[in-house]
Amino acid sequence: QVQLVESGGGLVQTGGSLRLSCVASGNIAEIYIVAWYRQAPGKAREWLGRITDSDLINYSDLVRGRFTISRDNAKNTVYLQMNSLKPEDTSIYYCNHFDHGMRLGPWGQGTQVTVSA
């Protein structure tokens, strides 16, 4: 089984940057896709982007051009670099994975990102 743990959130001013990390443990070989999501209180979860095991990367229109996904295989880590942050980016950010059967993994605790005006 795979476990993903998010970190790197915090408080940042409008226009600032943060880099979130998603560290994987367990049966890493079962991971096909790692995706980033966010969910603000009272709102639906939003898909932000994904990276496949062959490094194909896709982004939501919500964040394309501001957010960048990358990976460090040696550290079993996927990153979400967030630039030009806006107050509407305030949310809890999650990573999750799909296995090769496109089954979604369990949700973790997420990491809080707060962007002040």
mmCIF file of N, CA and C in Angstrom:
data_model
loop_
_atom_site.group_PDB
_atom_site.id
_atom_site.type_symbol
_atom_site.label_atom_id
_atom_site.label_comp_id
_atom_site.label_asym_id
_atom_site.label_seq_id
_atom_site.Cartn_x
_atom_site.Cartn_y
_atom_site.Cartn_z
ATOM 1 N N GLN A 1 0.844 -1.187 0.000
ATOM 2 C CA GLN A 1 0.000 0.000 0.000
ATOM 3 C C GLN A 1 0.883 1.241 0.000
ATOM 4 N N VAL A 2 0.368 2.319 -0.596
ATOM 5 C CA VAL A 2 1.117 3.557 -0.717
ATOM 6 C C VAL A 2 0.552 4.584 0.254
ATOM 7 N N GLN A 3 1.450 5.315 0.893
ATOM 8 C CA GLN A 3 1.050 6.448 1.718
ATOM 9 C C GLN A 3 1.734 7.698 1.191
ATOM 10 N N LEU A 4 0.957 8.780 1.041
ATOM 11 C CA LEU A 4 1.497 10.069 0.610
ATOM 12 C C LEU A 4 1.299 11.073 1.730
ATOM 13 N N VAL A 5 2.322 11.863 2.004
ATOM 14 C CA VAL A 5 2.249 12.865 3.070
ATOM 15 C C VAL A 5 2.634 14.210 2.490
ATOM 16 N N GLU A 6 1.730 15.184 2.648
ATOM 17 C CA GLU A 6 1.958 16.531 2.145
ATOM 18 C C GLU A 6 2.621 17.411 3.218
ATOM 19 N N SER A 7 3.425 18.353 2.766
ATOM 20 C CA SER A 7 4.025 19.333 3.670
ATOM 21 C C SER A 7 4.405 20.566 2.873
ATOM 22 N N GLY A 8 4.782 21.623 3.608
ATOM 23 C CA GLY A 8 5.287 22.822 2.959
ATOM 24 C C GLY A 8 4.327 23.989 2.934
ATOM 25 N N GLY A 9 3.137 23.788 3.441
ATOM 26 C CA GLY A 9 2.180 24.886 3.464
ATOM 27 C C GLY A 9 2.583 25.953 4.466
ATOM 28 N N GLY A 10 1.835 27.044 4.430
ATOM 29 C CA GLY A 10 2.111 28.135 5.361
ATOM 30 C C GLY A 10 1.362 29.376 4.961
ATOM 31 N N LEU A 11 1.787 30.479 5.584
ATOM 32 C CA LEU A 11 1.195 31.785 5.323
ATOM 33 C C LEU A 11 2.131 32.579 4.422
ATOM 34 N N VAL A 12 1.588 33.145 3.360
ATOM 35 C CA VAL A 12 2.398 33.906 2.409
ATOM 36 C C VAL A 12 1.580 35.107 1.934
ATOM 37 N N GLN A 13 2.260 36.159 1.551
ATOM 38 C CA GLN A 13 1.571 37.335 1.039
ATOM 39 C C GLN A 13 1.211 37.174 -0.425
ATOM 40 N N THR A 14 0.237 37.933 -0.859
ATOM 41 C CA THR A 14 -0.137 37.934 -2.271
ATOM 42 C C THR A 14 1.093 38.197 -3.133
ATOM 43 N N GLY A 15 1.220 37.395 -4.173
ATOM 44 C CA GLY A 15 2.371 37.497 -5.062
ATOM 45 C C GLY A 15 3.547 36.631 -4.663
ATOM 46 N N GLY A 16 3.463 36.028 -3.496
ATOM 47 C CA GLY A 16 4.552 35.197 -2.999
ATOM 48 C C GLY A 16 4.535 33.793 -3.578
ATOM 49 N N SER A 17 5.465 32.985 -3.092
ATOM 50 C CA SER A 17 5.630 31.616 -3.586
ATOM 51 C C SER A 17 5.740 30.635 -2.432
ATOM 52 N N LEU A 18 5.341 29.415 -2.696
ATOM 53 C CA LEU A 18 5.535 28.295 -1.776
ATOM 54 C C LEU A 18 5.820 27.057 -2.606
ATOM 55 N N ARG A 19 6.547 26.123 -2.014
ATOM 56 C CA ARG A 19 6.745 24.823 -2.647
ATOM 57 C C ARG A 19 6.219 23.751 -1.703
ATOM 58 N N LEU A 20 5.249 23.017 -2.180
ATOM 59 C CA LEU A 20 4.693 21.909 -1.419
ATOM 60 C C LEU A 20 5.397 20.616 -1.816
ATOM 61 N N SER A 21 5.504 19.722 -0.846
ATOM 62 C CA SER A 21 6.111 18.411 -1.088
ATOM 63 C C SER A 21 5.089 17.320 -0.817
ATOM 64 N N CYS A 22 5.212 16.248 -1.559
ATOM 65 C CA CYS A 22 4.357 15.066 -1.397
ATOM 66 C C CYS A 22 5.304 13.868 -1.392
ATOM 67 N N VAL A 23 5.522 13.318 -0.203
ATOM 68 C CA VAL A 23 6.472 12.225 -0.043
ATOM 69 C C VAL A 23 5.726 10.895 -0.017
ATOM 70 N N ALA A 24 6.170 9.980 -0.847
ATOM 71 C CA ALA A 24 5.528 8.670 -0.949
ATOM 72 C C ALA A 24 6.320 7.623 -0.181
ATOM 73 N N SER A 25 5.598 6.698 0.424
ATOM 74 C CA SER A 25 6.213 5.551 1.079
ATOM 75 C C SER A 25 5.343 4.329 0.807
ATOM 76 N N GLY A 26 5.913 3.161 1.081
ATOM 77 C CA GLY A 26 5.183 1.929 0.833
ATOM 78 C C GLY A 26 5.510 1.352 -0.528
ATOM 79 N N ASN A 27 4.529 0.786 -1.200
ATOM 80 C CA ASN A 27 4.724 0.126 -2.488
ATOM 81 C C ASN A 27 4.758 1.167 -3.612
ATOM 82 N N ILE A 28 5.893 1.847 -3.728
ATOM 83 C CA ILE A 28 6.033 2.947 -4.683
ATOM 84 C C ILE A 28 5.741 2.486 -6.109
ATOM 85 N N ALA A 29 6.062 1.250 -6.407
ATOM 86 C CA ALA A 29 5.920 0.744 -7.785
ATOM 87 C C ALA A 29 4.471 0.766 -8.267
ATOM 88 N N GLU A 30 3.519 0.802 -7.331
ATOM 89 C CA GLU A 30 2.120 0.786 -7.754
ATOM 90 C C GLU A 30 1.637 2.159 -8.210
ATOM 91 N N ILE A 31 2.438 3.193 -8.014
ATOM 92 C CA ILE A 31 1.997 4.551 -8.370
ATOM 93 C C ILE A 31 2.096 4.770 -9.878
ATOM 94 N N TYR A 32 0.981 5.128 -10.483
ATOM 95 C CA TYR A 32 0.931 5.491 -11.901
ATOM 96 C C TYR A 32 0.885 7.005 -12.062
ATOM 97 N N ILE A 33 0.038 7.643 -11.275
ATOM 98 C CA ILE A 33 -0.140 9.099 -11.340
ATOM 99 C C ILE A 33 -0.115 9.653 -9.926
ATOM 100 N N VAL A 34 0.553 10.782 -9.752
ATOM 101 C CA VAL A 34 0.405 11.592 -8.543
ATOM 102 C C VAL A 34 -0.271 12.889 -8.956
ATOM 103 N N ALA A 35 -1.322 13.229 -8.260
ATOM 104 C CA ALA A 35 -2.087 14.429 -8.591
ATOM 105 C C ALA A 35 -2.172 15.341 -7.377
ATOM 106 N N TRP A 36 -2.283 16.628 -7.667
ATOM 107 C CA TRP A 36 -2.480 17.633 -6.623
ATOM 108 C C TRP A 36 -3.911 18.168 -6.701
ATOM 109 N N TYR A 37 -4.469 18.399 -5.515
ATOM 110 C CA TYR A 37 -5.820 18.920 -5.379
ATOM 111 C C TYR A 37 -5.812 19.994 -4.293
ATOM 112 N N ARG A 38 -6.901 20.733 -4.214
ATOM 113 C CA ARG A 38 -7.085 21.624 -3.086
ATOM 114 C C ARG A 38 -8.567 21.694 -2.754
ATOM 115 N N GLN A 39 -8.837 22.018 -1.518
ATOM 116 C CA GLN A 39 -10.222 22.153 -1.084
ATOM 117 C C GLN A 39 -10.300 23.244 -0.029
ATOM 118 N N ALA A 40 -11.063 24.273 -0.328
ATOM 119 C CA ALA A 40 -11.311 25.353 0.616
ATOM 120 C C ALA A 40 -12.589 25.035 1.389
ATOM 121 N N PRO A 41 -12.737 25.583 2.590
ATOM 122 C CA PRO A 41 -13.934 25.312 3.397
ATOM 123 C C PRO A 41 -15.208 25.641 2.632
ATOM 124 N N GLY A 42 -16.135 24.682 2.635
ATOM 125 C CA GLY A 42 -17.420 24.900 1.985
ATOM 126 C C GLY A 42 -17.411 24.793 0.482
ATOM 127 N N LYS A 43 -16.260 24.436 -0.078
ATOM 128 C CA LYS A 43 -16.153 24.331 -1.534
ATOM 129 C C LYS A 43 -15.780 22.921 -1.946
ATOM 130 N N ALA A 44 -16.031 22.612 -3.210
ATOM 131 C CA ALA A 44 -15.680 21.303 -3.738
ATOM 132 C C ALA A 44 -14.171 21.187 -3.910
ATOM 133 N N ARG A 45 -13.695 19.964 -3.865
ATOM 134 C CA ARG A 45 -12.270 19.727 -4.110
ATOM 135 C C ARG A 45 -11.955 20.040 -5.568
ATOM 136 N N GLU A 46 -10.833 20.690 -5.807
ATOM 137 C CA GLU A 46 -10.413 21.074 -7.154
ATOM 138 C C GLU A 46 -9.153 20.314 -7.548
ATOM 139 N N TRP A 47 -9.157 19.802 -8.746
ATOM 140 C CA TRP A 47 -7.973 19.151 -9.296
ATOM 141 C C TRP A 47 -7.046 20.225 -9.858
ATOM 142 N N LEU A 48 -5.759 20.138 -9.532
ATOM 143 C CA LEU A 48 -4.811 21.166 -9.942
ATOM 144 C C LEU A 48 -3.867 20.686 -11.044
ATOM 145 N N GLY A 49 -3.495 19.422 -10.989
ATOM 146 C CA GLY A 49 -2.558 18.923 -11.981
ATOM 147 C C GLY A 49 -2.079 17.549 -11.594
ATOM 148 N N ARG A 50 -1.311 16.935 -12.495
ATOM 149 C CA ARG A 50 -0.857 15.582 -12.244
ATOM 150 C C ARG A 50 0.461 15.339 -12.962
ATOM 151 N N ILE A 51 1.164 14.327 -12.485
ATOM 152 C CA ILE A 51 2.370 13.850 -13.158
ATOM 153 C C ILE A 51 2.287 12.338 -13.208
ATOM 154 N N THR A 52 2.569 11.764 -14.361
ATOM 155 C CA THR A 52 2.523 10.318 -14.494
ATOM 156 C C THR A 52 3.886 9.706 -14.221
ATOM 157 N N ASP A 53 3.941 8.390 -14.210
ATOM 158 C CA ASP A 53 5.216 7.718 -13.958
ATOM 159 C C ASP A 53 6.189 7.888 -15.115
ATOM 160 N N SER A 54 5.703 8.353 -16.252
ATOM 161 C CA SER A 54 6.586 8.660 -17.383
ATOM 162 C C SER A 54 6.788 10.160 -17.532
ATOM 163 N N ASP A 55 6.464 10.908 -16.478
ATOM 164 C CA ASP A 55 6.696 12.356 -16.408
ATOM 165 C C ASP A 55 5.838 13.177 -17.358
ATOM 166 N N LEU A 56 4.706 12.646 -17.761
ATOM 167 C CA LEU A 56 3.730 13.460 -18.472
ATOM 168 C C LEU A 56 3.013 14.322 -17.442
ATOM 169 N N ILE A 57 2.964 15.620 -17.694
ATOM 170 C CA ILE A 57 2.392 16.553 -16.727
ATOM 171 C C ILE A 57 1.232 17.314 -17.375
ATOM 172 N N ASN A 58 0.147 17.431 -16.642
ATOM 173 C CA ASN A 58 -1.009 18.217 -17.076
ATOM 174 C C ASN A 58 -1.437 19.143 -15.942
ATOM 175 N N TYR A 59 -1.987 20.292 -16.312
ATOM 176 C CA TYR A 59 -2.430 21.271 -15.331
ATOM 177 C C TYR A 59 -3.871 21.686 -15.582
ATOM 178 N N SER A 60 -4.527 22.043 -14.494
ATOM 179 C CA SER A 60 -5.841 22.669 -14.599
ATOM 180 C C SER A 60 -5.673 24.100 -15.090
ATOM 181 N N ASP A 61 -6.689 24.596 -15.762
ATOM 182 C CA ASP A 61 -6.683 26.000 -16.190
ATOM 183 C C ASP A 61 -6.599 26.936 -14.989
ATOM 184 N N LEU A 62 -7.011 26.439 -13.820
ATOM 185 C CA LEU A 62 -6.983 27.267 -12.605
ATOM 186 C C LEU A 62 -5.570 27.740 -12.280
ATOM 187 N N VAL A 63 -4.568 26.896 -12.596
ATOM 188 C CA VAL A 63 -3.214 27.170 -12.097
ATOM 189 C C VAL A 63 -2.149 27.157 -13.175
ATOM 190 N N ARG A 64 -2.540 26.830 -14.402
ATOM 191 C CA ARG A 64 -1.540 26.731 -15.478
ATOM 192 C C ARG A 64 -0.811 28.065 -15.634
ATOM 193 N N GLY A 65 0.495 27.998 -15.673
ATOM 194 C CA GLY A 65 1.324 29.200 -15.808
ATOM 195 C C GLY A 65 1.808 29.751 -14.478
ATOM 196 N N ARG A 66 1.172 29.350 -13.381
ATOM 197 C CA ARG A 66 1.596 29.814 -12.045
ATOM 198 C C ARG A 66 2.165 28.678 -11.211
ATOM 199 N N PHE A 67 1.614 27.487 -11.367
ATOM 200 C CA PHE A 67 2.038 26.327 -10.582
ATOM 201 C C PHE A 67 2.814 25.363 -11.469
ATOM 202 N N THR A 68 3.809 24.708 -10.875
ATOM 203 C CA THR A 68 4.629 23.743 -11.609
ATOM 204 C C THR A 68 4.790 22.477 -10.785
ATOM 205 N N ILE A 69 4.562 21.344 -11.432
ATOM 206 C CA ILE A 69 4.735 20.039 -10.785
ATOM 207 C C ILE A 69 6.051 19.441 -11.246
ATOM 208 N N SER A 70 6.777 18.868 -10.299
ATOM 209 C CA SER A 70 8.031 18.182 -10.628
ATOM 210 C C SER A 70 8.202 17.029 -9.661
ATOM 211 N N ARG A 71 9.225 16.202 -9.922
ATOM 212 C CA ARG A 71 9.464 15.069 -9.035
ATOM 213 C C ARG A 71 10.947 14.881 -8.792
ATOM 214 N N ASP A 72 11.255 14.245 -7.678
ATOM 215 C CA ASP A 72 12.613 13.794 -7.368
ATOM 216 C C ASP A 72 12.485 12.319 -7.014
ATOM 217 N N ASN A 73 12.813 11.462 -7.956
ATOM 218 C CA ASN A 73 12.628 10.025 -7.723
ATOM 219 C C ASN A 73 13.510 9.502 -6.596
ATOM 220 N N ALA A 74 14.677 10.083 -6.439
ATOM 221 C CA ALA A 74 15.586 9.624 -5.385
ATOM 222 C C ALA A 74 14.998 9.876 -3.999
ATOM 223 N N LYS A 75 14.133 10.861 -3.901
ATOM 224 C CA LYS A 75 13.499 11.196 -2.627
ATOM 225 C C LYS A 75 12.043 10.748 -2.564
ATOM 226 N N ASN A 76 11.586 10.047 -3.587
ATOM 227 C CA ASN A 76 10.176 9.611 -3.649
ATOM 228 C C ASN A 76 9.226 10.785 -3.396
ATOM 229 N N THR A 77 9.549 11.904 -3.984
ATOM 230 C CA THR A 77 8.823 13.138 -3.693
ATOM 231 C C THR A 77 8.357 13.807 -4.978
ATOM 232 N N VAL A 78 7.120 14.282 -4.935
ATOM 233 C CA VAL A 78 6.567 15.130 -5.987
ATOM 234 C C VAL A 78 6.346 16.508 -5.381
ATOM 235 N N TYR A 79 6.692 17.527 -6.148
ATOM 236 C CA TYR A 79 6.594 18.902 -5.667
ATOM 237 C C TYR A 79 5.506 19.674 -6.419
ATOM 238 N N LEU A 80 4.973 20.670 -5.725
ATOM 239 C CA LEU A 80 4.086 21.636 -6.359
ATOM 240 C C LEU A 80 4.649 23.017 -6.057
ATOM 241 N N GLN A 81 5.299 23.610 -7.043
ATOM 242 C CA GLN A 81 5.822 24.959 -6.900
ATOM 243 C C GLN A 81 4.713 25.934 -7.254
ATOM 244 N N MET A 82 4.403 26.812 -6.316
ATOM 245 C CA MET A 82 3.292 27.750 -6.505
ATOM 246 C C MET A 82 3.838 29.173 -6.499
ATOM 247 N N ASN A 83 3.677 29.867 -7.593
ATOM 248 C CA ASN A 83 4.145 31.244 -7.728
ATOM 249 C C ASN A 83 2.960 32.187 -7.939
ATOM 250 N N SER A 84 3.224 33.461 -7.759
ATOM 251 C CA SER A 84 2.196 34.498 -7.967
ATOM 252 C C SER A 84 0.903 34.147 -7.238
ATOM 253 N N LEU A 85 1.052 33.792 -5.982
ATOM 254 C CA LEU A 85 -0.107 33.343 -5.209
ATOM 255 C C LEU A 85 -1.097 34.472 -4.977
ATOM 256 N N LYS A 86 -2.371 34.085 -4.942
ATOM 257 C CA LYS A 86 -3.474 35.015 -4.765
ATOM 258 C C LYS A 86 -4.291 34.603 -3.537
ATOM 259 N N PRO A 87 -5.028 35.510 -2.948
ATOM 260 C CA PRO A 87 -5.857 35.123 -1.793
ATOM 261 C C PRO A 87 -6.811 33.966 -2.117
ATOM 262 N N GLU A 88 -7.283 33.881 -3.352
ATOM 263 C CA GLU A 88 -8.189 32.785 -3.717
ATOM 264 C C GLU A 88 -7.488 31.430 -3.813
ATOM 265 N N ASP A 89 -6.170 31.418 -3.685
ATOM 266 C CA ASP A 89 -5.438 30.149 -3.615
ATOM 267 C C ASP A 89 -5.436 29.585 -2.197
ATOM 268 N N THR A 90 -5.947 30.340 -1.248
ATOM 269 C CA THR A 90 -6.026 29.862 0.128
ATOM 270 C C THR A 90 -6.887 28.610 0.182
ATOM 271 N N SER A 91 -6.312 27.532 0.738
ATOM 272 C CA SER A 91 -6.997 26.249 0.728
ATOM 273 C C SER A 91 -6.149 25.219 1.461
ATOM 274 N N ILE A 92 -6.702 24.046 1.652
ATOM 275 C CA ILE A 92 -5.909 22.888 2.053
ATOM 276 C C ILE A 92 -5.515 22.154 0.781
ATOM 277 N N TYR A 93 -4.235 21.873 0.647
ATOM 278 C CA TYR A 93 -3.700 21.227 -0.550
ATOM 279 C C TYR A 93 -3.380 19.762 -0.245
ATOM 280 N N TYR A 94 -3.801 18.908 -1.154
ATOM 281 C CA TYR A 94 -3.634 17.467 -1.012
ATOM 282 C C TYR A 94 -2.909 16.893 -2.231
ATOM 283 N N CYS A 95 -2.158 15.837 -2.007
ATOM 284 C CA CYS A 95 -1.722 15.021 -3.124
ATOM 285 C C CYS A 95 -2.352 13.640 -2.943
ATOM 286 N N ASN A 96 -2.512 12.962 -4.039
ATOM 287 C CA ASN A 96 -3.034 11.608 -4.003
ATOM 288 C C ASN A 96 -2.479 10.862 -5.201
ATOM 289 N N HIS A 97 -2.719 9.577 -5.236
ATOM 290 C CA HIS A 97 -2.174 8.804 -6.341
ATOM 291 C C HIS A 97 -3.238 7.886 -6.941
ATOM 292 N N PHE A 98 -3.000 7.566 -8.192
ATOM 293 C CA PHE A 98 -3.757 6.526 -8.891
ATOM 294 C C PHE A 98 -2.797 5.391 -9.181
ATOM 295 N N ASP A 99 -3.283 4.164 -8.980
ATOM 296 C CA ASP A 99 -2.440 3.027 -9.350
ATOM 297 C C ASP A 99 -2.658 2.699 -10.827
ATOM 298 N N HIS A 100 -2.038 1.642 -11.289
ATOM 299 C CA HIS A 100 -2.109 1.317 -12.710
ATOM 300 C C HIS A 100 -3.499 0.863 -13.149
ATOM 301 N N GLY A 101 -4.363 0.559 -12.183
ATOM 302 C CA GLY A 101 -5.753 0.272 -12.481
ATOM 303 C C GLY A 101 -6.637 1.489 -12.340
ATOM 304 N N MET A 102 -6.022 2.655 -12.196
ATOM 305 C CA MET A 102 -6.712 3.936 -12.031
ATOM 306 C C MET A 102 -7.585 3.964 -10.780
ATOM 307 N N ARG A 103 -7.127 3.266 -9.765
ATOM 308 C CA ARG A 103 -7.801 3.340 -8.466
ATOM 309 C C ARG A 103 -7.153 4.443 -7.650
ATOM 310 N N LEU A 104 -7.987 5.293 -7.059
ATOM 311 C CA LEU A 104 -7.504 6.419 -6.267
ATOM 312 C C LEU A 104 -7.129 5.940 -4.868
ATOM 313 N N GLY A 105 -6.012 6.452 -4.364
ATOM 314 C CA GLY A 105 -5.554 6.098 -3.033
ATOM 315 C C GLY A 105 -6.318 6.825 -1.947
ATOM 316 N N PRO A 106 -5.973 6.553 -0.703
ATOM 317 C CA PRO A 106 -6.645 7.232 0.415
ATOM 318 C C PRO A 106 -6.166 8.678 0.529
ATOM 319 N N TRP A 107 -7.026 9.526 1.053
ATOM 320 C CA TRP A 107 -6.676 10.928 1.239
ATOM 321 C C TRP A 107 -5.889 11.106 2.540
ATOM 322 N N GLY A 108 -4.878 11.986 2.473
ATOM 323 C CA GLY A 108 -4.118 12.318 3.667
ATOM 324 C C GLY A 108 -4.679 13.552 4.344
ATOM 325 N N GLN A 109 -3.869 14.141 5.212
ATOM 326 C CA GLN A 109 -4.303 15.292 5.999
ATOM 327 C C GLN A 109 -4.224 16.588 5.213
ATOM 328 N N GLY A 110 -3.408 16.625 4.192
ATOM 329 C CA GLY A 110 -3.234 17.851 3.433
ATOM 330 C C GLY A 110 -2.332 18.837 4.156
ATOM 331 N N THR A 111 -2.063 19.950 3.495
ATOM 332 C CA THR A 111 -1.267 21.013 4.093
ATOM 333 C C THR A 111 -1.941 22.346 3.789
ATOM 334 N N GLN A 112 -2.057 23.179 4.807
ATOM 335 C CA GLN A 112 -2.801 24.432 4.682
ATOM 336 C C GLN A 112 -1.937 25.508 4.033
ATOM 337 N N VAL A 113 -2.501 26.160 3.039
ATOM 338 C CA VAL A 113 -1.869 27.318 2.407
ATOM 339 C C VAL A 113 -2.795 28.508 2.599
ATOM 340 N N THR A 114 -2.243 29.575 3.158
ATOM 341 C CA THR A 114 -3.016 30.786 3.363
ATOM 342 C C THR A 114 -2.290 31.949 2.698
ATOM 343 N N VAL A 115 -3.004 32.649 1.823
ATOM 344 C CA VAL A 115 -2.417 33.784 1.109
ATOM 345 C C VAL A 115 -3.115 35.048 1.603
ATOM 346 N N SER A 116 -2.344 35.928 2.199
ATOM 347 C CA SER A 116 -2.920 37.156 2.742
ATOM 348 C C SER A 116 -2.948 38.246 1.668
ATOM 349 N N ALA A 117 -3.966 39.099 1.784
ATOM 350 C CA ALA A 117 -4.134 40.170 0.788
ATOM 351 C C ALA A 117 -3.105 41.282 0.994
#
